[in-house]
Structures are given as structure tokens and as C-alpha cells.
Coordinates of C-alpha atoms and ligand atoms in Angstrom, one line a residue:
M1 CA 26.4 6.8 3.3
R2 CA 24.6 5.5 6.3
I3 CA 20.9 5.6 5.7
L4 CA 18.3 4.9 8.3
T5 CA 15.1 3.5 6.7
V6 CA 11.9 3.4 8.7
V7 CA 9.2 1.0 7.7
G8 CA 6.2 -0.3 9.8
N9 CA 3.3 -1.8 7.7
R10 CA 2.6 -4.1 4.8
P11 CA 3.0 -2.0 1.8
Q12 CA 6.2 -0.5 3.2
F13 CA 7.8 -4.0 3.6
I14 CA 7.0 -4.5 -0.3
K15 CA 8.5 -1.0 -1.2
A16 CA 11.6 -1.7 0.9
A17 CA 11.9 -4.9 -0.6
A18 CA 12.5 -3.3 -3.9
V19 CA 14.9 -0.5 -2.7
S20 CA 16.8 -2.2 0.2
G21 CA 19.0 -4.7 -2.2
P22 CA 20.2 -2.1 -4.5
L23 CA 20.6 0.4 -1.7
R24 CA 22.8 -1.9 0.3
E25 CA 25.0 -2.5 -2.7
Q26 CA 26.2 1.1 -2.5
H27 CA 25.4 2.3 1.1
E28 CA 25.1 1.0 4.5
E29 CA 21.3 0.7 5.5
I30 CA 19.8 0.3 9.1
L31 CA 16.3 -0.8 8.7
V32 CA 14.0 0.2 11.4
H33 CA 10.6 -1.8 11.9
T34 CA 8.3 0.4 13.9
G35 CA 6.0 -2.4 14.6
Q36 CA 2.8 -0.8 13.2
H37 CA 2.0 -4.0 11.6
Y38 CA 3.3 -6.8 13.8
D39 CA 1.3 -9.9 13.0
D40 CA 3.1 -12.6 10.8
A41 CA 0.3 -12.2 8.0
L42 CA 1.0 -8.7 7.8
S43 CA 4.7 -8.5 8.3
S44 CA 7.2 -11.4 8.7
I45 CA 5.8 -13.2 5.5
F46 CA 6.9 -10.2 3.5
F47 CA 10.4 -10.2 4.7
S48 CA 10.8 -14.1 4.0
E49 CA 9.0 -14.1 0.5
L50 CA 10.5 -11.0 -0.9
G51 CA 13.9 -11.4 0.5
L52 CA 13.9 -8.2 2.6
A53 CA 16.9 -8.3 5.1
R54 CA 15.7 -8.6 8.9
P55 CA 15.2 -5.4 10.5
E56 CA 18.3 -4.0 12.4
R57 CA 15.8 -2.4 15.0
E58 CA 12.3 -3.4 16.1
L59 CA 10.5 -0.8 18.0
G60 CA 7.4 -2.9 18.7
I61 CA 5.0 0.1 18.6
G62 CA 1.6 -0.9 17.5
G63 CA -1.9 -0.1 18.5
G64 CA -3.3 3.2 20.0
S65 CA -4.8 6.1 18.0
N66 CA -2.9 7.7 15.1
T67 CA -1.7 10.5 17.2
E68 CA -0.6 8.5 20.1
Q69 CA 1.1 5.7 18.0
T70 CA 2.9 8.6 16.0
A71 CA 4.0 10.1 19.3
R72 CA 5.4 7.0 20.6
M73 CA 7.3 6.3 17.4
L74 CA 8.8 9.8 17.4
G75 CA 10.1 9.3 21.1
A76 CA 11.7 5.8 20.0
I77 CA 13.2 7.2 16.7
E78 CA 14.8 10.2 18.2
P79 CA 17.4 8.3 20.4
L80 CA 18.0 5.8 17.5
L81 CA 19.1 8.8 15.3
A82 CA 21.5 10.1 17.9
E83 CA 22.9 6.6 18.4
T84 CA 23.4 5.6 14.6
E85 CA 24.1 9.2 13.3
P86 CA 22.7 8.4 9.7
N87 CA 23.6 10.7 6.8
A88 CA 19.9 10.5 5.7
A89 CA 16.6 8.9 6.7
L90 CA 14.5 7.0 4.2
V91 CA 10.6 6.7 4.3
Y92 CA 7.9 5.3 2.1
G93 CA 4.4 6.1 1.5
D94 CA 2.0 7.6 4.0
T95 CA 1.6 5.8 7.3
N96 CA 2.4 6.9 10.9
S97 CA 5.7 5.3 10.5
T98 CA 6.4 7.6 7.6
L99 CA 5.6 10.7 9.3
A100 CA 7.3 9.8 12.6
G101 CA 10.4 8.7 10.8
A102 CA 10.4 12.1 8.6
L103 CA 9.6 14.4 11.5
A104 CA 12.1 12.8 13.9
A105 CA 14.8 12.9 11.3
A106 CA 14.1 16.5 10.3
Q107 CA 14.1 17.7 13.9
A108 CA 17.6 16.0 14.3
G109 CA 18.9 17.9 11.2
V110 CA 18.9 14.5 9.1
P111 CA 17.9 14.9 5.6
V112 CA 14.6 12.9 4.8
I113 CA 14.1 11.0 1.6
H114 CA 10.5 10.4 0.8
V115 CA 9.8 7.7 -1.7
E116 CA 6.1 7.8 -3.3
A117 CA 6.2 11.7 -2.7
G118 CA 3.3 13.8 -4.1
M119 CA 0.6 11.4 -4.1
R120 CA -2.9 13.2 -3.0
S121 CA -6.3 12.1 -2.5
F122 CA -7.2 15.8 -1.5
D123 CA -9.2 14.3 1.4
R124 CA -7.8 15.6 4.6
A125 CA -10.1 13.3 6.6
M126 CA -7.9 10.3 5.7
P127 CA -5.0 9.9 8.1
E128 CA -3.0 8.9 5.1
E129 CA -3.4 12.2 3.5
L130 CA -2.0 14.2 6.4
N131 CA 1.0 11.9 6.6
R132 CA 1.8 12.3 2.9
V133 CA 1.6 16.1 2.9
L134 CA 3.6 16.7 6.1
S135 CA 6.2 14.2 4.9
D136 CA 6.5 15.7 1.6
H137 CA 7.1 19.3 3.1
I138 CA 9.5 17.9 5.5
G139 CA 11.5 16.0 2.9
E140 CA 14.8 16.9 1.2
L141 CA 14.7 14.4 -1.7
L142 CA 11.2 13.7 -2.9
L143 CA 11.1 10.7 -5.2
C144 CA 7.8 10.5 -7.2
S145 CA 6.0 7.5 -8.9
S146 CA 4.7 9.7 -11.7
E147 CA 4.9 13.1 -13.3
S148 CA 1.7 14.2 -11.9
A149 CA 2.9 13.6 -8.5
A150 CA 6.1 15.8 -9.2
E151 CA 3.7 18.6 -10.6
Q152 CA 1.6 18.5 -7.4
L153 CA 4.8 19.1 -5.4
R154 CA 5.7 21.9 -7.5
A155 CA 2.3 23.4 -7.2
E156 CA 2.7 23.2 -3.3
S157 CA 6.1 24.8 -3.6
V158 CA 7.8 22.1 -1.4
A159 CA 11.3 23.0 -0.2
G160 CA 12.8 19.5 -1.3
R161 CA 14.4 18.3 -4.7
I162 CA 11.9 16.5 -6.7
E163 CA 12.6 13.6 -9.0
V164 CA 10.4 11.4 -11.0
V165 CA 11.8 7.7 -10.5
G166 CA 8.6 5.5 -11.1
D167 CA 7.1 3.4 -8.6
V168 CA 9.0 1.1 -6.5
M169 CA 5.9 -1.3 -5.8
V170 CA 5.7 -1.6 -9.7
D171 CA 9.3 -3.1 -9.6
V172 CA 8.1 -5.8 -7.4
A173 CA 4.9 -6.4 -9.2
L174 CA 6.5 -6.7 -12.6
R175 CA 9.2 -9.0 -11.2
W176 CA 6.5 -11.4 -9.8
Q177 CA 4.1 -11.1 -12.6
P178 CA 5.2 -14.2 -14.8
T179 CA 5.1 -16.4 -11.7
A180 CA 1.9 -15.0 -10.5
R181 CA 0.0 -15.6 -14.0
A182 CA 1.4 -19.2 -14.2
N183 CA 0.4 -20.0 -10.6
A184 CA -2.8 -22.3 -11.2
Q185 CA -2.5 -23.4 -7.6
A186 CA -3.5 -20.1 -6.0
P187 CA -7.0 -19.8 -7.2
A188 CA -7.4 -23.6 -7.1
A189 CA -6.5 -23.8 -3.4
H190 CA -9.6 -21.5 -2.7
G191 CA -11.8 -23.8 -4.9
L192 CA -11.7 -20.8 -7.7
Q193 CA -11.1 -21.0 -11.3
A194 CA -9.0 -18.3 -13.2
G195 CA -11.1 -15.5 -14.7
S196 CA -14.2 -16.3 -12.9
Y197 CA -14.0 -14.7 -9.3
L198 CA -13.9 -11.4 -7.5
L199 CA -11.1 -10.4 -5.2
M200 CA -12.0 -8.1 -2.4
T201 CA -9.8 -6.1 0.0
A202 CA -11.0 -3.4 2.4
H203 CA -9.3 -1.8 5.4
R204 CA -9.3 1.7 5.1
A205 CA -10.5 3.5 8.3
G206 CA -13.0 5.5 6.3
N207 CA -14.6 2.2 5.4
V208 CA -14.5 0.0 8.4
D209 CA -14.4 2.2 11.4
D210 CA -17.8 3.5 11.2
P211 CA -20.4 0.9 11.6
A212 CA -22.8 2.3 9.1
R213 CA -20.2 2.3 6.4
L214 CA -19.3 -1.2 7.5
R215 CA -23.0 -2.4 6.9
A216 CA -23.0 -0.6 3.6
L217 CA -19.8 -2.6 2.8
L218 CA -21.6 -5.8 3.7
E219 CA -24.7 -5.0 1.6
L220 CA -22.4 -4.1 -1.3
I221 CA -20.6 -7.6 -1.0
R222 CA -24.0 -9.2 -0.7
A223 CA -25.2 -7.6 -4.0
L224 CA -22.1 -8.5 -6.1
P225 CA -21.6 -11.7 -8.4
K226 CA -20.0 -14.7 -6.7
P227 CA -17.6 -16.4 -6.2
M228 CA -15.7 -13.8 -4.3
L229 CA -12.5 -14.1 -2.3
F230 CA -11.9 -11.7 0.7
P231 CA -8.7 -11.8 2.6
V232 CA -9.7 -10.0 5.7
H233 CA -7.4 -7.4 7.3
P234 CA -7.2 -7.8 11.0
R235 CA -8.4 -4.2 11.5
T236 CA -11.4 -5.1 9.4
R237 CA -12.2 -8.3 11.1
A238 CA -12.0 -6.7 14.4
R239 CA -14.6 -4.0 13.4
L240 CA -16.8 -6.5 11.8
R241 CA -16.7 -8.4 15.1
E242 CA -17.3 -5.3 17.2
A243 CA -20.2 -4.3 14.9
G244 CA -21.8 -7.9 15.1
L245 CA -21.4 -8.1 11.3
L246 CA -18.8 -10.9 11.1
G247 CA -21.3 -13.9 11.3
E248 CA -23.5 -12.3 8.7
L249 CA -20.5 -11.9 6.3
E250 CA -19.4 -15.3 7.0
G251 CA -22.8 -16.7 6.0
L252 CA -23.0 -15.1 2.8
Q253 CA -23.0 -17.7 -0.2
G254 CA -20.1 -17.7 -2.5
V255 CA -18.0 -15.5 -0.2
R256 CA -14.7 -17.1 0.8
L257 CA -13.1 -15.2 3.9
T258 CA -9.4 -15.9 4.5
E259 CA -6.6 -14.4 6.7
P260 CA -4.6 -11.8 4.8
L261 CA -2.4 -13.7 2.3
G262 CA 1.3 -13.4 1.6
Y263 CA 2.4 -11.3 -1.4
V264 CA 3.1 -14.3 -3.9
E265 CA -0.5 -15.9 -3.3
F266 CA -2.2 -12.5 -3.3
S267 CA -0.5 -11.4 -6.6
A268 CA -1.3 -14.7 -8.2
L269 CA -5.0 -13.9 -7.2
V270 CA -5.0 -10.4 -8.5
C271 CA -3.6 -11.6 -11.9
Q272 CA -6.2 -14.3 -12.4
A273 CA -9.2 -12.5 -11.0
R274 CA -12.2 -11.5 -13.1
A275 CA -12.0 -8.1 -11.2
V276 CA -10.8 -6.5 -8.0
L277 CA -12.6 -4.7 -5.7
T278 CA -10.6 -2.6 -3.1
D279 CA -9.8 0.4 -0.9
S280 CA -6.1 -0.2 -1.0
G281 CA -3.9 2.0 -3.0
G282 CA -1.3 -0.7 -3.9
V283 CA -4.0 -3.0 -5.0
Q284 CA -5.4 -0.4 -7.4
K285 CA -2.0 -0.2 -9.1
E286 CA -1.2 -4.0 -9.0
A287 CA -4.8 -4.6 -10.6
Y288 CA -3.9 -2.0 -13.4
L289 CA -0.5 -3.6 -14.1
A290 CA -2.1 -7.2 -14.2
G291 CA -4.8 -6.0 -16.7
V292 CA -7.6 -6.8 -14.3
P293 CA -10.5 -4.2 -13.9
C294 CA -10.6 -2.6 -10.6
V295 CA -13.4 -1.1 -8.7
T296 CA -12.4 1.2 -5.9
L297 CA -14.5 1.5 -2.8
R298 CA -13.7 5.0 -2.3
A299 CA -14.8 8.4 -3.5
N300 CA -11.4 9.3 -4.4
T301 CA -8.0 8.1 -5.3
E302 CA -4.4 9.0 -5.4
W303 CA -3.9 6.7 -8.3
V304 CA -5.8 8.9 -10.7
E305 CA -4.1 7.7 -13.8
T306 CA -5.7 4.4 -13.4
V307 CA -9.0 5.9 -13.4
Q308 CA -8.3 8.1 -16.4
A309 CA -7.0 5.1 -18.4
G310 CA -10.6 3.6 -17.7
W311 CA -9.3 0.6 -15.9
N312 CA -10.3 1.7 -12.4
T313 CA -13.7 3.0 -11.4
L314 CA -14.4 4.9 -8.1
V315 CA -17.7 3.7 -6.6
D316 CA -17.3 4.6 -2.8
L317 CA -19.8 2.0 -1.2
D318 CA -22.4 2.3 -3.9
A319 CA -23.4 -1.3 -4.9
G320 CA -25.4 -0.2 -8.0
A321 CA -22.4 1.6 -9.3
A322 CA -20.0 -1.3 -8.4
L323 CA -22.4 -3.6 -10.5
Q324 CA -22.4 -1.4 -13.4
A325 CA -18.6 -1.0 -13.3
L326 CA -18.2 -4.8 -13.2
H327 CA -20.4 -5.1 -16.4
A328 CA -18.5 -2.5 -18.3
E329 CA -15.8 -3.8 -21.0
P330 CA -12.2 -3.0 -20.0
P331 CA -10.5 -0.5 -22.4
A332 CA -8.5 -2.0 -25.4
E333 CA -5.4 0.3 -24.3
R334 CA -3.4 0.0 -21.2
P335 CA -0.7 2.5 -21.4
P336 CA 2.4 2.0 -19.2
L337 CA 2.1 4.0 -16.0
Y338 CA 4.5 4.4 -13.0
G339 CA 7.7 3.4 -14.7
D340 CA 9.3 0.5 -16.1
G341 CA 10.1 -1.8 -13.2
H342 CA 13.6 0.1 -12.5
A343 CA 12.4 2.6 -10.1
A344 CA 14.4 1.3 -7.2
E345 CA 17.6 1.8 -9.1
R346 CA 16.8 5.4 -10.0
C347 CA 16.0 5.9 -6.2
V348 CA 19.4 4.7 -5.3
Q349 CA 21.1 6.9 -8.0
A350 CA 19.2 10.0 -6.6
I351 CA 20.1 9.0 -2.9
G352 CA 23.7 8.8 -4.0
A353 CA 23.4 12.4 -5.4
L354 CA 22.1 13.9 -2.2
Ligands
LIG401 N1 -1.6 -7.6 -0.2 C1 -1.0 -8.9 0.2 N2 -2.0 -9.8 0.7 C2 -3.3 -9.5 0.9 C3 -3.5 -8.2 0.6 C4 -2.7 -7.3 0.1 O1 0.1 -9.4 0.0 O2 -4.0 -10.4 1.5 C5 -0.4 -6.8 -0.7 C6 -0.9 -6.2 -2.0 O3 -0.5 -7.1 -3.0 C7 -0.3 -4.7 -2.1 C8 -0.2 -4.3 -0.5 O4 -0.3 -5.6 0.2 O5 1.0 -5.0 -2.6 C9 -1.1 -3.4 -0.3 O6 -1.1 -3.0 1.1 P1 -2.3 -2.4 1.8 O7 -3.7 -2.6 1.2 O8 -2.3 -2.8 3.2 O9 -1.9 -0.8 1.9 P2 -2.2 0.4 0.9 O10 -1.6 0.1 -0.4 O11 -3.5 0.7 0.9 O12 -1.5 1.5 1.7

């Protein structure tokens, strides 16, 4: 089969890095990079570090509002589908690139495969939630990370075929875990010691686009124990600058700000952190796999199993709740969630049976 894969942002490069290799052993893949994330720190480093093939097509579509960006992607993907005549289109996760790839393919009569289907935060104010729900209802093959995601899709009576394959990001995380744990250089390079620092990421629109929420994030950071390492997403840096808060954050004692890091360095820093604070979906999962407590800076999460297992606490931007969560002992048990590191192989099997 010829598969047209559409990716565009950081977590999608990581997911595609798991699937693309095994997929190409059996099928022809045309990898399309929409350009949603285009700078080196969020894009090219993941291709080189994780061995992802160079995209066959680069659309160079970044910036703009969600609607406008999605519209430009739709306009660019439609002629590509006509030109390449794929047997199926493959999309990952919940971004504008996911929805644009899925919708353009479905309109062209090309079956859509959605990896990481069925995740829900039940928060329709999140652009990601709209992208997920719509892609799932467009999809013909819905590949789920967990049984609860599959149950959700059944409850929504989706039209596509549902299969639980496990989580492809887990494949990558488990593959890199031994290297990440042994990488003493990663914390040392930032003047940190294993087990004694907090690692922070924050970039969700709901946390950084509203200056009042951004101020609350800054106050939360001020209240937390140090040292803390915070690789700052470009979106967050831009919003901090616009709100006049960047200088204040840079001046906080014990807070080390860096550019976004590559996967190898970042995963080493996750594995060796005392705890992780994040609003990222992928990072919640990776902290769980690493056995590092996670404090999620959101009121809800798609990765509910990590919360139910007691390793992840939702605090939104409440500094008191974050401090309390950091003082709690992690549970003794950490049941395996989201698969065994072989999700990509199951994806390829399911695609073969399409
Ligand atoms: N990540 C990274 N460098 C960083 C921060 C995150 O490599 O400085 C990785 C992280 O390990 C995870 C992915 O990026 O695999 C998560 O991406 P992001 O937070 O952008 O997206 P989300 O998962 O929230 O959709």
C-alpha cells in the first residue's frame, strides 16, 4: 500500500519515529511535514536523533490562528492527495495537522488511519479536543493507546474500526530509557544532580495565551522548591515577552531556563528528576513510565490512568495544590499502562489488514 503520513509538530515526529520504520518495511510511505513546528529545536533535531526519514514533502505552513492554519493545510494537502494517490492517510494525535490530514483525505475518499484515537479531556475549549473528536469520527481505522480510549470510541458510536495497539510514544520512551537513566551528563550540564531537581514544561494555549493565567504560572513557579529546569517552548517565551513577564521569570533564583531540548537530553532529564510539572500530554506519560511523580498543570487530562494510578496529580495552576502533591509519597505500585513497547508493530499489522 502507499500511505500518506501527515505530521507537523514535536510529539508527532516522536510518534512517527516509532511507526515509520516498521511501516516502510511493508509499505510505501510518503511523509508530509506541514510545517506547524518549523524551528530546529522543535523539529529537525527529532528527525536526526530518532532516525525519522526526511519528509518527502514540506508544506511550510506555520503560524496564524488554528482555523486559518488548518484551512491553509487543507488547501495544500488536497492536491498532494490527488498527485500521490495514496491507499490510506495516516495521522497522529490531536493537532491542526492531524485534523487537516484526516479531513482532506476523507473528502478525497482516502481511508484515514488515526493513531492515538479515543483520547478525551472532555474540555471542548481545548483546540486539541476538537481535533481529536473530529479526526476520530472521520477515521476508518482507529488505533488506540488503551482500552479506555477504545471504550470511549464505542460510546461515541464512531464509524471506523477500533483496535487497541498500545501507545507508540511508549515504544520510543522504553527504547531510550536505559540510555536516559545512565546519562549523568544531562543533569550535570545544567548544574543539577539526579533526583534533586524539578523539571517544568508549559505551552498549552489555556495556560500561556491569557496573561492572567501566565501570571498564575509564574507565581506557581515562584512558590515551588528549587532548583528547577524549565525548557521554554517558543510559544510560551513569546507570550511571556508580550505580557512583560519574561524578565521576572529569568530573575527567579534557582530557575534555569533553556531552549526546548532534544528528545535524548529531555528524556534523560525526565528519568532523573525528583518530579515533573507539565501541561503536556506526552510528558505526563513519560514521567509515569520513568517512575517520576508528575504534577499536571491542567484541570483535566486525557491520560486518566496515570492519575488513577496515583502517579499524576491534576492541580491546574494552584500553587498550594502543587506543593502538596510534591510532598506526597509516590505509590508503591506502578502497573504497566499503554502497552509493552510494541505498539508500532501492531499499528502496521492493523494497517496491513485495512
Ligand atoms: N520534549 C522534548 N524536549 C523538550 C520538551 C518535550 O523532546 O524540551 C518531548 C517530550 O519528551 C515528549 C514530547 O516532546 O515526548 C511532548 O511534546 P509536547 O509537550 O510538545 O506535546 P504534547 O504531548 O503536549 O501534545
